[in-house]
Amino acid sequence: MEQSFMYELLGWCATVGLILGYLPQAVETIKTRNTDGIALPTFLMMGFGGFCFMMQGILHEPDTLWALFLTNLVTTTCSCIVFGIKVYNDYFKK
């Protein structure tokens, strides 16, 4: 197999694995609104890191790294939602 094909395949496998690993926890948090066991700085930094990787994927030259972009678009969105729920629960729902 060609090396670039293997490189792309590895990226898409990582995308599927990370999204399927991350999404159920985010969905559960969104459904239950339970953020007691979640550290606020963790989701803040995960959102920031995901955003940076997302920008790296979209700005990569000569071709966009779609697997990197898509993975981090989903995980950054989930991190931001969970972060928002956590902030609401900790600071506004007293």
CSV table of N, CA and C in Angstrom, one decimal:
chain,number,residue,atom,x,y,z
A,1,MET,N,0.8,-1.2,0.0
A,1,MET,CA,0.0,0.0,0.0
A,1,MET,C,0.9,1.2,0.0
A,2,GLU,N,0.3,2.3,-0.6
A,2,GLU,CA,1.1,3.5,-0.7
A,2,GLU,C,1.1,4.2,0.7
A,3,GLN,N,2.2,4.8,1.0
A,3,GLN,CA,2.4,5.4,2.3
A,3,GLN,C,1.3,6.5,2.6
A,4,SER,N,1.0,7.4,1.6
A,4,SER,CA,0.0,8.4,1.9
A,4,SER,C,-1.4,7.9,2.2
A,5,PHE,N,-1.7,6.7,1.5
A,5,PHE,CA,-3.0,6.1,1.8
A,5,PHE,C,-3.0,5.6,3.3
A,6,MET,N,-1.9,5.0,3.7
A,6,MET,CA,-1.8,4.5,5.1
A,6,MET,C,-1.9,5.7,6.1
A,7,TYR,N,-1.3,6.7,5.7
A,7,TYR,CA,-1.3,8.0,6.6
A,7,TYR,C,-2.7,8.5,6.7
A,8,GLU,N,-3.5,8.5,5.6
A,8,GLU,CA,-4.9,9.0,5.6
A,8,GLU,C,-5.7,8.0,6.4
A,9,LEU,N,-5.5,6.7,6.1
A,9,LEU,CA,-6.3,5.7,6.8
A,9,LEU,C,-6.1,5.8,8.3
A,10,LEU,N,-4.9,5.9,8.7
A,10,LEU,CA,-4.6,6.1,10.2
A,10,LEU,C,-5.3,7.3,10.8
A,11,GLY,N,-5.3,8.4,10.0
A,11,GLY,CA,-6.0,9.6,10.5
A,11,GLY,C,-7.5,9.4,10.7
A,12,TRP,N,-8.1,8.7,9.7
A,12,TRP,CA,-9.5,8.5,9.8
A,12,TRP,C,-9.9,7.5,10.9
A,13,CYS,N,-9.0,6.5,11.1
A,13,CYS,CA,-9.2,5.6,12.2
A,13,CYS,C,-9.2,6.3,13.5
A,14,ALA,N,-8.2,7.2,13.7
A,14,ALA,CA,-8.1,8.0,14.9
A,14,ALA,C,-9.3,8.9,15.1
A,15,THR,N,-9.8,9.4,14.0
A,15,THR,CA,-11.0,10.3,14.0
A,15,THR,C,-12.2,9.5,14.6
A,16,VAL,N,-12.4,8.3,14.0
A,16,VAL,CA,-13.6,7.5,14.5
A,16,VAL,C,-13.4,7.1,15.9
A,17,GLY,N,-12.2,6.6,16.3
A,17,GLY,CA,-11.9,6.2,17.7
A,17,GLY,C,-12.1,7.3,18.7
A,18,LEU,N,-11.6,8.5,18.4
A,18,LEU,CA,-11.7,9.6,19.3
A,18,LEU,C,-13.1,10.1,19.5
A,19,ILE,N,-13.8,10.2,18.4
A,19,ILE,CA,-15.2,10.7,18.4
A,19,ILE,C,-16.1,9.7,19.2
A,20,LEU,N,-15.9,8.4,18.8
A,20,LEU,CA,-16.7,7.4,19.5
A,20,LEU,C,-16.4,7.2,21.0
A,21,GLY,N,-15.1,7.6,21.3
A,21,GLY,CA,-14.7,7.5,22.7
A,21,GLY,C,-15.2,8.7,23.5
A,22,TYR,N,-15.2,9.9,22.9
A,22,TYR,CA,-15.5,11.1,23.6
A,22,TYR,C,-17.0,11.5,23.6
A,23,LEU,N,-17.7,11.2,22.5
A,23,LEU,CA,-19.1,11.6,22.3
A,23,LEU,C,-20.0,11.0,23.4
A,24,PRO,N,-19.9,9.7,23.7
A,24,PRO,CA,-20.9,9.2,24.7
A,24,PRO,C,-20.8,10.0,26.1
A,25,GLN,N,-19.6,10.3,26.5
A,25,GLN,CA,-19.5,11.1,27.8
A,25,GLN,C,-20.1,12.4,27.7
A,26,ALA,N,-19.9,13.1,26.6
A,26,ALA,CA,-20.4,14.4,26.3
A,26,ALA,C,-22.0,14.4,26.3
A,27,VAL,N,-22.5,13.4,25.6
A,27,VAL,CA,-24.0,13.2,25.5
A,27,VAL,C,-24.6,13.0,26.8
A,28,GLU,N,-23.9,12.1,27.6
A,28,GLU,CA,-24.4,11.8,29.0
A,28,GLU,C,-24.4,13.0,29.8
A,29,THR,N,-23.4,13.8,29.8
A,29,THR,CA,-23.3,15.1,30.5
A,29,THR,C,-24.4,16.1,30.1
A,30,ILE,N,-24.6,16.2,28.8
A,30,ILE,CA,-25.6,17.1,28.3
A,30,ILE,C,-27.0,16.6,28.7
A,31,LYS,N,-27.3,15.3,28.7
A,31,LYS,CA,-28.6,14.8,29.1
A,31,LYS,C,-28.9,14.9,30.6
A,32,THR,N,-27.9,14.6,31.4
A,32,THR,CA,-28.1,14.6,32.8
A,32,THR,C,-27.8,15.9,33.5
A,33,ARG,N,-27.0,16.7,32.8
A,33,ARG,CA,-26.5,18.0,33.4
A,33,ARG,C,-25.7,17.8,34.7
A,34,ASN,N,-25.2,16.6,34.9
A,34,ASN,CA,-24.4,16.3,36.1
A,34,ASN,C,-22.9,16.5,35.7
A,35,THR,N,-22.3,17.5,36.4
A,35,THR,CA,-20.9,17.8,36.2
A,35,THR,C,-20.1,17.7,37.5
A,36,ASP,N,-20.6,17.0,38.4
A,36,ASP,CA,-19.9,16.9,39.7
A,36,ASP,C,-18.5,16.4,39.6
A,37,GLY,N,-18.3,15.4,38.8
A,37,GLY,CA,-16.9,14.8,38.7
A,37,GLY,C,-16.1,15.4,37.6
A,38,ILE,N,-16.4,16.6,37.1
A,38,ILE,CA,-15.7,17.2,36.0
A,38,ILE,C,-14.9,18.4,36.5
A,39,ALA,N,-13.6,18.4,36.1
A,39,ALA,CA,-12.7,19.5,36.5
A,39,ALA,C,-12.9,20.6,35.4
A,40,LEU,N,-13.2,21.8,35.9
A,40,LEU,CA,-13.4,22.9,35.0
A,40,LEU,C,-12.2,23.2,34.1
A,41,PRO,N,-11.0,23.3,34.7
A,41,PRO,CA,-9.8,23.6,33.9
A,41,PRO,C,-9.5,22.5,32.8
A,42,THR,N,-9.9,21.3,33.1
A,42,THR,CA,-9.7,20.2,32.1
A,42,THR,C,-10.4,20.5,30.8
A,43,PHE,N,-11.7,20.8,31.0
A,43,PHE,CA,-12.5,21.0,29.8
A,43,PHE,C,-12.2,22.3,29.1
A,44,LEU,N,-11.7,23.3,29.9
A,44,LEU,CA,-11.3,24.6,29.3
A,44,LEU,C,-10.1,24.3,28.4
A,45,MET,N,-9.1,23.6,28.9
A,45,MET,CA,-7.9,23.3,28.2
A,45,MET,C,-8.1,22.3,27.0
A,46,MET,N,-9.0,21.4,27.2
A,46,MET,CA,-9.3,20.5,26.1
A,46,MET,C,-10.0,21.2,25.0
A,47,GLY,N,-10.8,22.2,25.3
A,47,GLY,CA,-11.5,23.0,24.2
A,47,GLY,C,-10.4,23.8,23.5
A,48,PHE,N,-9.5,24.4,24.3
A,48,PHE,CA,-8.5,25.2,23.7
A,48,PHE,C,-7.5,24.4,22.8
A,49,GLY,N,-7.1,23.2,23.3
A,49,GLY,CA,-6.2,22.4,22.5
A,49,GLY,C,-6.9,21.8,21.3
A,50,GLY,N,-8.2,21.5,21.4
A,50,GLY,CA,-8.9,21.0,20.2
A,50,GLY,C,-9.1,22.1,19.2
A,51,PHE,N,-9.3,23.3,19.6
A,51,PHE,CA,-9.4,24.4,18.7
A,51,PHE,C,-8.1,24.6,17.9
A,52,CYS,N,-7.0,24.6,18.6
A,52,CYS,CA,-5.7,24.7,18.0
A,52,CYS,C,-5.4,23.6,17.0
A,53,PHE,N,-5.7,22.4,17.3
A,53,PHE,CA,-5.6,21.3,16.4
A,53,PHE,C,-6.5,21.4,15.2
A,54,MET,N,-7.7,21.9,15.4
A,54,MET,CA,-8.7,22.2,14.4
A,54,MET,C,-8.1,23.2,13.4
A,55,MET,N,-7.5,24.3,13.9
A,55,MET,CA,-6.9,25.3,13.0
A,55,MET,C,-5.7,24.7,12.3
A,56,GLN,N,-4.9,23.9,12.9
A,56,GLN,CA,-3.8,23.2,12.3
A,56,GLN,C,-4.3,22.4,11.1
A,57,GLY,N,-5.3,21.6,11.3
A,57,GLY,CA,-5.9,20.8,10.2
A,57,GLY,C,-6.4,21.6,9.0
A,58,ILE,N,-7.1,22.7,9.3
A,58,ILE,CA,-7.7,23.5,8.2
A,58,ILE,C,-6.6,24.3,7.5
A,59,LEU,N,-5.6,24.8,8.2
A,59,LEU,CA,-4.6,25.6,7.6
A,59,LEU,C,-3.4,24.9,7.0
A,60,HIS,N,-3.4,23.6,7.2
A,60,HIS,CA,-2.2,22.8,6.7
A,60,HIS,C,-2.1,22.9,5.2
A,61,GLU,N,-0.9,23.1,4.7
A,61,GLU,CA,-0.6,23.3,3.3
A,61,GLU,C,0.2,22.1,2.8
A,62,PRO,N,0.0,21.6,1.7
A,62,PRO,CA,-0.8,22.1,0.6
A,62,PRO,C,-2.3,21.6,0.7
A,63,ASP,N,-2.5,20.6,1.5
A,63,ASP,CA,-3.9,20.1,1.6
A,63,ASP,C,-4.4,20.2,3.0
A,64,THR,N,-5.7,20.4,3.2
A,64,THR,CA,-6.3,20.4,4.5
A,64,THR,C,-6.3,18.9,5.1
A,65,LEU,N,-6.0,18.8,6.3
A,65,LEU,CA,-6.0,17.5,7.0
A,65,LEU,C,-7.4,17.3,7.6
A,66,TRP,N,-8.3,16.8,6.8
A,66,TRP,CA,-9.7,16.7,7.1
A,66,TRP,C,-10.0,15.8,8.4
A,67,ALA,N,-9.2,14.7,8.5
A,67,ALA,CA,-9.4,13.9,9.7
A,67,ALA,C,-9.1,14.7,11.0
A,68,LEU,N,-8.0,15.4,11.0
A,68,LEU,CA,-7.6,16.2,12.1
A,68,LEU,C,-8.6,17.3,12.4
A,69,PHE,N,-9.1,17.9,11.4
A,69,PHE,CA,-10.1,19.0,11.5
A,69,PHE,C,-11.4,18.5,12.1
A,70,LEU,N,-11.9,17.4,11.5
A,70,LEU,CA,-13.2,16.9,11.9
A,70,LEU,C,-13.2,16.4,13.3
A,71,THR,N,-12.2,15.6,13.7
A,71,THR,CA,-12.1,15.1,15.0
A,71,THR,C,-12.1,16.2,16.0
A,72,ASN,N,-11.3,17.2,15.8
A,72,ASN,CA,-11.3,18.3,16.8
A,72,ASN,C,-12.4,19.3,16.7
A,73,LEU,N,-13.1,19.3,15.6
A,73,LEU,CA,-14.4,20.1,15.5
A,73,LEU,C,-15.4,19.5,16.5
A,74,VAL,N,-15.5,18.2,16.4
A,74,VAL,CA,-16.5,17.5,17.2
A,74,VAL,C,-16.1,17.6,18.7
A,75,THR,N,-14.8,17.2,19.0
A,75,THR,CA,-14.4,17.2,20.4
A,75,THR,C,-14.4,18.6,21.0
A,76,THR,N,-14.0,19.6,20.2
A,76,THR,CA,-14.0,21.0,20.7
A,76,THR,C,-15.5,21.5,21.0
A,77,THR,N,-16.4,21.2,20.1
A,77,THR,CA,-17.8,21.5,20.3
A,77,THR,C,-18.3,20.9,21.6
A,78,CYS,N,-18.0,19.6,21.7
A,78,CYS,CA,-18.5,18.9,23.0
A,78,CYS,C,-17.8,19.5,24.2
A,79,SER,N,-16.5,19.8,24.1
A,79,SER,CA,-15.8,20.4,25.3
A,79,SER,C,-16.4,21.7,25.7
A,80,CYS,N,-16.8,22.5,24.7
A,80,CYS,CA,-17.4,23.8,24.9
A,80,CYS,C,-18.8,23.7,25.6
A,81,ILE,N,-19.5,22.8,25.1
A,81,ILE,CA,-20.9,22.6,25.7
A,81,ILE,C,-20.8,22.1,27.1
A,82,VAL,N,-19.9,21.1,27.4
A,82,VAL,CA,-19.7,20.6,28.7
A,82,VAL,C,-19.1,21.7,29.6
A,83,PHE,N,-18.2,22.4,29.1
A,83,PHE,CA,-17.7,23.6,29.9
A,83,PHE,C,-18.8,24.5,30.3
A,84,GLY,N,-19.6,24.9,29.3
A,84,GLY,CA,-20.7,25.8,29.6
A,84,GLY,C,-21.7,25.2,30.7
A,85,ILE,N,-22.0,24.0,30.6
A,85,ILE,CA,-22.9,23.3,31.6
A,85,ILE,C,-22.2,23.3,33.0
A,86,LYS,N,-20.9,23.1,33.0
A,86,LYS,CA,-20.1,23.1,34.2
A,86,LYS,C,-20.1,24.4,34.9
A,87,VAL,N,-19.8,25.5,34.1
A,87,VAL,CA,-19.8,26.9,34.6
A,87,VAL,C,-21.2,27.2,35.1
A,88,TYR,N,-22.3,26.9,34.4
A,88,TYR,CA,-23.6,27.1,34.8
A,88,TYR,C,-23.9,26.4,36.2
A,89,ASN,N,-23.6,25.2,36.2
A,89,ASN,CA,-23.8,24.4,37.5
A,89,ASN,C,-23.0,24.9,38.7
A,90,ASP,N,-21.8,25.3,38.4
A,90,ASP,CA,-20.9,25.7,39.5
A,90,ASP,C,-21.2,27.2,40.0
A,91,TYR,N,-21.5,28.0,39.1
A,91,TYR,CA,-21.6,29.5,39.4
A,91,TYR,C,-22.9,30.1,39.4
A,92,PHE,N,-23.9,29.5,38.7
A,92,PHE,CA,-25.2,30.2,38.5
A,92,PHE,C,-26.3,29.4,39.1
A,93,LYS,N,-26.1,28.1,39.4
A,93,LYS,CA,-27.2,27.3,39.9
A,93,LYS,C,-26.9,26.9,41.4
A,94,LYS,N,-26.9,27.9,42.2
A,94,LYS,CA,-26.7,27.7,43.6
A,94,LYS,C,-27.9,27.9,44.4
